[in-house]
Amino acid sequence: MIRLAGGDRSALGEIYTATHAKLFGICLRILNDRKEAEDALQDVYLTLWRRADRYDPSSGSPISWLAIFARNRAVDRLRTGKVRKGAVPVEEASDVADVQPRADALLEDAEQSARIHHCLGALEEPTQSSIRSAFLEGQTYAELSESTDTPLGTMKSRIRRGLAKLKACLETDPS
């Protein structure tokens, strides 16, 4: 979104590839017409191109922001009466699920994340960095073994033992 706000055309292509299926589904559900949904989706991306700088990362994820944007664009098309026969009444648009996570779910996720980072921080450094590299950066055991000059069997054992300690830490009562 930052790149798009700066005028990077390739960023719009990447955003489109990552989001068009979901956003089209939202538009189609509300408008109940493929052509109308396509038109609404085109409006979403045209407006996004012009107004990407209005996205505020603190207000939610980009996909949530775009989903709300797509929903509103489809509802606007219903309200203006530009929609062909077969579209659902505008009142039914309120039944489209809000994609924003609930506040209690966000708190729970934050607490769980803090707990994982706490437990991960309690591990010995080689184990901690190996687990972070494998599970957060996506490196394979073989890549880790090679980059740290550690035998593959040792790397697998280190991570397996570390995950067991991590699991035990997460299962203990945090209070």
JSON list of C-alpha atoms in Angstrom, two decimals:
[
{"chain": "A", "resi": 1, "resn": "MET", "atom": "CA", "xyz": [0.00, 0.00, 0.00]},
{"chain": "A", "resi": 2, "resn": "ILE", "atom": "CA", "xyz": [2.90, 2.35, 0.76]},
{"chain": "A", "resi": 3, "resn": "ARG", "atom": "CA", "xyz": [4.43, 1.64, -2.64]},
{"chain": "A", "resi": 4, "resn": "LEU", "atom": "CA", "xyz": [1.09, 2.18, -4.34]},
{"chain": "A", "resi": 5, "resn": "ALA", "atom": "CA", "xyz": [0.59, 5.49, -2.53]},
{"chain": "A", "resi": 6, "resn": "GLY", "atom": "CA", "xyz": [3.99, 6.49, -3.93]},
{"chain": "A", "resi": 7, "resn": "GLY", "atom": "CA", "xyz": [2.79, 5.83, -7.48]},
{"chain": "A", "resi": 8, "resn": "ASP", "atom": "CA", "xyz": [4.34, 2.38, -8.02]},
{"chain": "A", "resi": 9, "resn": "ARG", "atom": "CA", "xyz": [2.19, 0.77, -10.75]},
{"chain": "A", "resi": 10, "resn": "SER", "atom": "CA", "xyz": [3.57, -2.71, -10.10]},
{"chain": "A", "resi": 11, "resn": "ALA", "atom": "CA", "xyz": [2.25, -2.49, -6.52]},
{"chain": "A", "resi": 12, "resn": "LEU", "atom": "CA", "xyz": [-1.30, -2.17, -7.87]},
{"chain": "A", "resi": 13, "resn": "GLY", "atom": "CA", "xyz": [-0.79, -5.38, -9.86]},
{"chain": "A", "resi": 14, "resn": "GLU", "atom": "CA", "xyz": [0.45, -7.19, -6.77]},
{"chain": "A", "resi": 15, "resn": "ILE", "atom": "CA", "xyz": [-2.47, -5.93, -4.69]},
{"chain": "A", "resi": 16, "resn": "TYR", "atom": "CA", "xyz": [-4.91, -6.92, -7.44]},
{"chain": "A", "resi": 17, "resn": "THR", "atom": "CA", "xyz": [-3.46, -10.44, -7.67]},
{"chain": "A", "resi": 18, "resn": "ALA", "atom": "CA", "xyz": [-3.66, -10.90, -3.91]},
{"chain": "A", "resi": 19, "resn": "THR", "atom": "CA", "xyz": [-7.16, -9.46, -3.39]},
{"chain": "A", "resi": 20, "resn": "HIS", "atom": "CA", "xyz": [-9.34, -9.59, -6.52]},
{"chain": "A", "resi": 21, "resn": "ALA", "atom": "CA", "xyz": [-11.00, -12.95, -5.83]},
{"chain": "A", "resi": 22, "resn": "LYS", "atom": "CA", "xyz": [-12.16, -11.98, -2.35]},
{"chain": "A", "resi": 23, "resn": "LEU", "atom": "CA", "xyz": [-13.26, -8.49, -3.36]},
{"chain": "A", "resi": 24, "resn": "PHE", "atom": "CA", "xyz": [-15.09, -9.79, -6.43]},
{"chain": "A", "resi": 25, "resn": "GLY", "atom": "CA", "xyz": [-16.93, -12.27, -4.19]},
{"chain": "A", "resi": 26, "resn": "ILE", "atom": "CA", "xyz": [-18.08, -9.46, -1.92]},
{"chain": "A", "resi": 27, "resn": "CYS", "atom": "CA", "xyz": [-19.31, -7.37, -4.85]},
{"chain": "A", "resi": 28, "resn": "LEU", "atom": "CA", "xyz": [-21.04, -10.35, -6.47]},
{"chain": "A", "resi": 29, "resn": "ARG", "atom": "CA", "xyz": [-22.81, -11.33, -3.27]},
{"chain": "A", "resi": 30, "resn": "ILE", "atom": "CA", "xyz": [-24.24, -7.84, -2.86]},
{"chain": "A", "resi": 31, "resn": "LEU", "atom": "CA", "xyz": [-25.01, -7.08, -6.51]},
{"chain": "A", "resi": 32, "resn": "ASN", "atom": "CA", "xyz": [-26.03, -10.60, -7.59]},
{"chain": "A", "resi": 33, "resn": "ASP", "atom": "CA", "xyz": [-24.88, -9.84, -11.14]},
{"chain": "A", "resi": 34, "resn": "ARG", "atom": "CA", "xyz": [-21.48, -10.73, -12.56]},
{"chain": "A", "resi": 35, "resn": "LYS", "atom": "CA", "xyz": [-21.21, -7.69, -14.85]},
{"chain": "A", "resi": 36, "resn": "GLU", "atom": "CA", "xyz": [-22.23, -5.31, -12.08]},
{"chain": "A", "resi": 37, "resn": "ALA", "atom": "CA", "xyz": [-19.76, -6.94, -9.70]},
{"chain": "A", "resi": 38, "resn": "GLU", "atom": "CA", "xyz": [-16.98, -6.57, -12.29]},
{"chain": "A", "resi": 39, "resn": "ASP", "atom": "CA", "xyz": [-17.86, -2.90, -12.75]},
{"chain": "A", "resi": 40, "resn": "ALA", "atom": "CA", "xyz": [-17.88, -2.30, -9.00]},
{"chain": "A", "resi": 41, "resn": "LEU", "atom": "CA", "xyz": [-14.55, -4.08, -8.63]},
{"chain": "A", "resi": 42, "resn": "GLN", "atom": "CA", "xyz": [-13.05, -1.94, -11.38]},
{"chain": "A", "resi": 43, "resn": "ASP", "atom": "CA", "xyz": [-14.26, 1.15, -9.50]},
{"chain": "A", "resi": 44, "resn": "VAL", "atom": "CA", "xyz": [-12.58, -0.16, -6.35]},
{"chain": "A", "resi": 45, "resn": "TYR", "atom": "CA", "xyz": [-9.17, -0.49, -8.01]},
{"chain": "A", "resi": 46, "resn": "LEU", "atom": "CA", "xyz": [-9.46, 2.82, -9.90]},
{"chain": "A", "resi": 47, "resn": "THR", "atom": "CA", "xyz": [-10.27, 4.62, -6.68]},
{"chain": "A", "resi": 48, "resn": "LEU", "atom": "CA", "xyz": [-7.54, 2.71, -4.86]},
{"chain": "A", "resi": 49, "resn": "TRP", "atom": "CA", "xyz": [-5.02, 3.90, -7.45]},
{"chain": "A", "resi": 50, "resn": "ARG", "atom": "CA", "xyz": [-6.05, 7.51, -6.88]},
{"chain": "A", "resi": 51, "resn": "ARG", "atom": "CA", "xyz": [-6.45, 7.33, -3.09]},
{"chain": "A", "resi": 52, "resn": "ALA", "atom": "CA", "xyz": [-4.02, 4.72, -1.77]},
{"chain": "A", "resi": 53, "resn": "ASP", "atom": "CA", "xyz": [-2.45, 7.40, 0.41]},
{"chain": "A", "resi": 54, "resn": "ARG", "atom": "CA", "xyz": [-5.62, 7.41, 2.53]},
{"chain": "A", "resi": 55, "resn": "TYR", "atom": "CA", "xyz": [-4.92, 3.92, 3.85]},
{"chain": "A", "resi": 56, "resn": "ASP", "atom": "CA", "xyz": [-4.00, 4.01, 7.54]},
{"chain": "A", "resi": 57, "resn": "PRO", "atom": "CA", "xyz": [-2.20, 0.83, 8.72]},
{"chain": "A", "resi": 58, "resn": "SER", "atom": "CA", "xyz": [-3.41, 1.42, 12.29]},
{"chain": "A", "resi": 59, "resn": "SER", "atom": "CA", "xyz": [-7.03, 1.07, 11.15]},
{"chain": "A", "resi": 60, "resn": "GLY", "atom": "CA", "xyz": [-6.63, -2.57, 10.08]},
{"chain": "A", "resi": 61, "resn": "SER", "atom": "CA", "xyz": [-5.06, -4.82, 7.50]},
{"chain": "A", "resi": 62, "resn": "PRO", "atom": "CA", "xyz": [-5.06, -3.82, 3.82]},
{"chain": "A", "resi": 63, "resn": "ILE", "atom": "CA", "xyz": [-7.44, -6.65, 2.88]},
{"chain": "A", "resi": 64, "resn": "SER", "atom": "CA", "xyz": [-9.92, -5.59, 5.57]},
{"chain": "A", "resi": 65, "resn": "TRP", "atom": "CA", "xyz": [-9.77, -2.00, 4.37]},
{"chain": "A", "resi": 66, "resn": "LEU", "atom": "CA", "xyz": [-10.26, -3.09, 0.76]},
{"chain": "A", "resi": 67, "resn": "ALA", "atom": "CA", "xyz": [-13.11, -5.46, 1.67]},
{"chain": "A", "resi": 68, "resn": "ILE", "atom": "CA", "xyz": [-14.99, -2.65, 3.38]},
{"chain": "A", "resi": 69, "resn": "PHE", "atom": "CA", "xyz": [-14.21, -0.42, 0.42]},
{"chain": "A", "resi": 70, "resn": "ALA", "atom": "CA", "xyz": [-15.57, -3.05, -2.03]},
{"chain": "A", "resi": 71, "resn": "ARG", "atom": "CA", "xyz": [-18.70, -3.55, 0.06]},
{"chain": "A", "resi": 72, "resn": "ASN", "atom": "CA", "xyz": [-19.34, 0.18, 0.18]},
{"chain": "A", "resi": 73, "resn": "ARG", "atom": "CA", "xyz": [-18.76, 0.53, -3.57]},
{"chain": "A", "resi": 74, "resn": "ALA", "atom": "CA", "xyz": [-21.28, -2.25, -4.29]},
{"chain": "A", "resi": 75, "resn": "VAL", "atom": "CA", "xyz": [-23.84, -0.74, -1.91]},
{"chain": "A", "resi": 76, "resn": "ASP", "atom": "CA", "xyz": [-23.33, 2.66, -3.57]},
{"chain": "A", "resi": 77, "resn": "ARG", "atom": "CA", "xyz": [-24.15, 1.08, -6.93]},
{"chain": "A", "resi": 78, "resn": "LEU", "atom": "CA", "xyz": [-27.36, -0.30, -5.46]},
{"chain": "A", "resi": 79, "resn": "ARG", "atom": "CA", "xyz": [-28.32, 3.03, -3.94]},
{"chain": "A", "resi": 80, "resn": "THR", "atom": "CA", "xyz": [-27.76, 5.03, -7.12]},
{"chain": "A", "resi": 81, "resn": "GLY", "atom": "CA", "xyz": [-30.09, 2.72, -9.03]},
{"chain": "A", "resi": 82, "resn": "LYS", "atom": "CA", "xyz": [-27.48, 1.96, -11.70]},
{"chain": "A", "resi": 83, "resn": "VAL", "atom": "CA", "xyz": [-27.80, -1.78, -11.11]},
{"chain": "A", "resi": 84, "resn": "ARG", "atom": "CA", "xyz": [-29.63, -4.01, -13.55]},
{"chain": "A", "resi": 85, "resn": "LYS", "atom": "CA", "xyz": [-32.53, -6.20, -12.58]},
{"chain": "A", "resi": 86, "resn": "GLY", "atom": "CA", "xyz": [-31.62, -9.18, -10.40]},
{"chain": "A", "resi": 87, "resn": "ALA", "atom": "CA", "xyz": [-29.54, -7.39, -7.78]},
{"chain": "A", "resi": 88, "resn": "VAL", "atom": "CA", "xyz": [-30.42, -7.90, -4.14]},
{"chain": "A", "resi": 89, "resn": "PRO", "atom": "CA", "xyz": [-32.14, -5.10, -2.25]},
{"chain": "A", "resi": 90, "resn": "VAL", "atom": "CA", "xyz": [-29.76, -2.67, -0.54]},
{"chain": "A", "resi": 91, "resn": "GLU", "atom": "CA", "xyz": [-31.06, -3.79, 2.87]},
{"chain": "A", "resi": 92, "resn": "GLU", "atom": "CA", "xyz": [-29.50, -7.22, 2.33]},
{"chain": "A", "resi": 93, "resn": "ALA", "atom": "CA", "xyz": [-26.04, -5.70, 2.06]},
{"chain": "A", "resi": 94, "resn": "SER", "atom": "CA", "xyz": [-26.05, -5.31, 5.82]},
{"chain": "A", "resi": 95, "resn": "ASP", "atom": "CA", "xyz": [-25.91, -9.11, 6.07]},
{"chain": "A", "resi": 96, "resn": "VAL", "atom": "CA", "xyz": [-22.47, -9.18, 4.44]},
{"chain": "A", "resi": 97, "resn": "ALA", "atom": "CA", "xyz": [-20.06, -10.15, 7.17]},
{"chain": "A", "resi": 98, "resn": "ASP", "atom": "CA", "xyz": [-17.78, -7.51, 8.59]},
{"chain": "A", "resi": 99, "resn": "VAL", "atom": "CA", "xyz": [-14.26, -8.74, 7.87]},
{"chain": "A", "resi": 100, "resn": "GLN", "atom": "CA", "xyz": [-12.72, -6.78, 10.73]},
{"chain": "A", "resi": 101, "resn": "PRO", "atom": "CA", "xyz": [-11.66, -9.07, 13.57]},
{"chain": "A", "resi": 102, "resn": "ARG", "atom": "CA", "xyz": [-13.53, -8.61, 16.83]},
{"chain": "A", "resi": 103, "resn": "ALA", "atom": "CA", "xyz": [-11.76, -6.64, 19.54]},
{"chain": "A", "resi": 104, "resn": "ASP", "atom": "CA", "xyz": [-11.62, -9.62, 21.92]},
{"chain": "A", "resi": 105, "resn": "ALA", "atom": "CA", "xyz": [-10.04, -11.76, 19.19]},
{"chain": "A", "resi": 106, "resn": "LEU", "atom": "CA", "xyz": [-7.40, -9.08, 18.59]},
{"chain": "A", "resi": 107, "resn": "LEU", "atom": "CA", "xyz": [-6.60, -8.99, 22.32]},
{"chain": "A", "resi": 108, "resn": "GLU", "atom": "CA", "xyz": [-6.40, -12.76, 22.47]},
{"chain": "A", "resi": 109, "resn": "ASP", "atom": "CA", "xyz": [-4.07, -12.84, 19.46]},
{"chain": "A", "resi": 110, "resn": "ALA", "atom": "CA", "xyz": [-1.86, -10.15, 21.00]},
{"chain": "A", "resi": 111, "resn": "GLU", "atom": "CA", "xyz": [-1.66, -12.04, 24.30]},
{"chain": "A", "resi": 112, "resn": "GLN", "atom": "CA", "xyz": [-0.84, -15.31, 22.54]},
{"chain": "A", "resi": 113, "resn": "SER", "atom": "CA", "xyz": [1.80, -13.61, 20.41]},
{"chain": "A", "resi": 114, "resn": "ALA", "atom": "CA", "xyz": [3.40, -12.04, 23.48]},
{"chain": "A", "resi": 115, "resn": "ARG", "atom": "CA", "xyz": [3.38, -15.42, 25.22]},
{"chain": "A", "resi": 116, "resn": "ILE", "atom": "CA", "xyz": [5.02, -17.15, 22.24]},
{"chain": "A", "resi": 117, "resn": "HIS", "atom": "CA", "xyz": [7.73, -14.50, 22.03]},
{"chain": "A", "resi": 118, "resn": "HIS", "atom": "CA", "xyz": [8.31, -14.73, 25.79]},
{"chain": "A", "resi": 119, "resn": "CYS", "atom": "CA", "xyz": [8.68, -18.53, 25.64]},
{"chain": "A", "resi": 120, "resn": "LEU", "atom": "CA", "xyz": [10.82, -18.35, 22.53]},
{"chain": "A", "resi": 121, "resn": "GLY", "atom": "CA", "xyz": [13.06, -15.81, 24.25]},
{"chain": "A", "resi": 122, "resn": "ALA", "atom": "CA", "xyz": [13.60, -18.24, 27.13]},
{"chain": "A", "resi": 123, "resn": "LEU", "atom": "CA", "xyz": [15.29, -20.78, 24.82]},
{"chain": "A", "resi": 124, "resn": "GLU", "atom": "CA", "xyz": [19.07, -20.97, 24.31]},
{"chain": "A", "resi": 125, "resn": "GLU", "atom": "CA", "xyz": [20.28, -18.69, 21.50]},
{"chain": "A", "resi": 126, "resn": "PRO", "atom": "CA", "xyz": [21.17, -21.32, 18.87]},
{"chain": "A", "resi": 127, "resn": "THR", "atom": "CA", "xyz": [17.82, -23.04, 19.37]},
{"chain": "A", "resi": 128, "resn": "GLN", "atom": "CA", "xyz": [15.90, -19.77, 19.43]},
{"chain": "A", "resi": 129, "resn": "SER", "atom": "CA", "xyz": [17.45, -18.48, 16.20]},
{"chain": "A", "resi": 130, "resn": "SER", "atom": "CA", "xyz": [17.03, -21.86, 14.49]},
{"chain": "A", "resi": 131, "resn": "ILE", "atom": "CA", "xyz": [13.31, -21.99, 15.33]},
{"chain": "A", "resi": 132, "resn": "ARG", "atom": "CA", "xyz": [12.81, -18.36, 14.26]},
{"chain": "A", "resi": 133, "resn": "SER", "atom": "CA", "xyz": [14.60, -19.00, 10.96]},
{"chain": "A", "resi": 134, "resn": "ALA", "atom": "CA", "xyz": [12.69, -22.21, 10.27]},
{"chain": "A", "resi": 135, "resn": "PHE", "atom": "CA", "xyz": [9.19, -21.11, 11.25]},
{"chain": "A", "resi": 136, "resn": "LEU", "atom": "CA", "xyz": [9.18, -17.35, 10.81]},
{"chain": "A", "resi": 137, "resn": "GLU", "atom": "CA", "xyz": [11.52, -16.98, 7.84]},
{"chain": "A", "resi": 138, "resn": "GLY", "atom": "CA", "xyz": [10.70, -20.28, 6.12]},
{"chain": "A", "resi": 139, "resn": "GLN", "atom": "CA", "xyz": [14.21, -21.70, 5.93]},
{"chain": "A", "resi": 140, "resn": "THR", "atom": "CA", "xyz": [14.48, -25.48, 5.57]},
{"chain": "A", "resi": 141, "resn": "TYR", "atom": "CA", "xyz": [16.46, -27.63, 8.00]},
{"chain": "A", "resi": 142, "resn": "ALA", "atom": "CA", "xyz": [19.01, -28.23, 5.24]},
{"chain": "A", "resi": 143, "resn": "GLU", "atom": "CA", "xyz": [19.42, -24.49, 4.63]},
{"chain": "A", "resi": 144, "resn": "LEU", "atom": "CA", "xyz": [19.83, -23.86, 8.35]},
{"chain": "A", "resi": 145, "resn": "SER", "atom": "CA", "xyz": [22.32, -26.69, 8.64]},
{"chain": "A", "resi": 146, "resn": "GLU", "atom": "CA", "xyz": [24.38, -25.28, 5.80]},
{"chain": "A", "resi": 147, "resn": "SER", "atom": "CA", "xyz": [24.24, -21.65, 6.89]},
{"chain": "A", "resi": 148, "resn": "THR", "atom": "CA", "xyz": [25.28, -22.45, 10.48]},
{"chain": "A", "resi": 149, "resn": "ASP", "atom": "CA", "xyz": [27.75, -25.21, 9.56]},
{"chain": "A", "resi": 150, "resn": "THR", "atom": "CA", "xyz": [25.84, -27.62, 11.80]},
{"chain": "A", "resi": 151, "resn": "PRO", "atom": "CA", "xyz": [25.20, -31.26, 10.87]},
{"chain": "A", "resi": 152, "resn": "LEU", "atom": "CA", "xyz": [21.65, -31.79, 9.55]},
{"chain": "A", "resi": 153, "resn": "GLY", "atom": "CA", "xyz": [20.79, -34.36, 12.24]},
{"chain": "A", "resi": 154, "resn": "THR", "atom": "CA", "xyz": [21.95, -31.97, 14.96]},
{"chain": "A", "resi": 155, "resn": "MET", "atom": "CA", "xyz": [19.85, -29.15, 13.49]},
{"chain": "A", "resi": 156, "resn": "LYS", "atom": "CA", "xyz": [16.73, -31.34, 13.38]},
{"chain": "A", "resi": 157, "resn": "SER", "atom": "CA", "xyz": [17.31, -32.48, 16.98]},
{"chain": "A", "resi": 158, "resn": "ARG", "atom": "CA", "xyz": [17.94, -28.92, 18.16]},
{"chain": "A", "resi": 159, "resn": "ILE", "atom": "CA", "xyz": [14.68, -27.70, 16.65]},
{"chain": "A", "resi": 160, "resn": "ARG", "atom": "CA", "xyz": [12.69, -30.74, 17.86]},
{"chain": "A", "resi": 161, "resn": "ARG", "atom": "CA", "xyz": [13.95, -30.26, 21.46]},
{"chain": "A", "resi": 162, "resn": "GLY", "atom": "CA", "xyz": [13.35, -26.52, 21.23]},
{"chain": "A", "resi": 163, "resn": "LEU", "atom": "CA", "xyz": [9.77, -27.03, 20.04]},
{"chain": "A", "resi": 164, "resn": "ALA", "atom": "CA", "xyz": [9.15, -29.42, 22.94]},
{"chain": "A", "resi": 165, "resn": "LYS", "atom": "CA", "xyz": [10.41, -26.78, 25.40]},
{"chain": "A", "resi": 166, "resn": "LEU", "atom": "CA", "xyz": [8.35, -24.13, 23.66]},
{"chain": "A", "resi": 167, "resn": "LYS", "atom": "CA", "xyz": [5.23, -26.30, 23.90]},
{"chain": "A", "resi": 168, "resn": "ALA", "atom": "CA", "xyz": [5.86, -26.97, 27.61]},
{"chain": "A", "resi": 169, "resn": "CYS", "atom": "CA", "xyz": [6.31, -23.25, 28.27]},
{"chain": "A", "resi": 170, "resn": "LEU", "atom": "CA", "xyz": [3.10, -22.37, 26.41]},
{"chain": "A", "resi": 171, "resn": "GLU", "atom": "CA", "xyz": [1.13, -25.01, 28.32]},
{"chain": "A", "resi": 172, "resn": "THR", "atom": "CA", "xyz": [2.10, -23.58, 31.72]},
{"chain": "A", "resi": 173, "resn": "ASP", "atom": "CA", "xyz": [-0.19, -21.11, 33.43]},
{"chain": "A", "resi": 174, "resn": "PRO", "atom": "CA", "xyz": [0.95, -17.59, 32.50]},
{"chain": "A", "resi": 175, "resn": "SER", "atom": "CA", "xyz": [-0.05, -16.11, 35.86]}
]
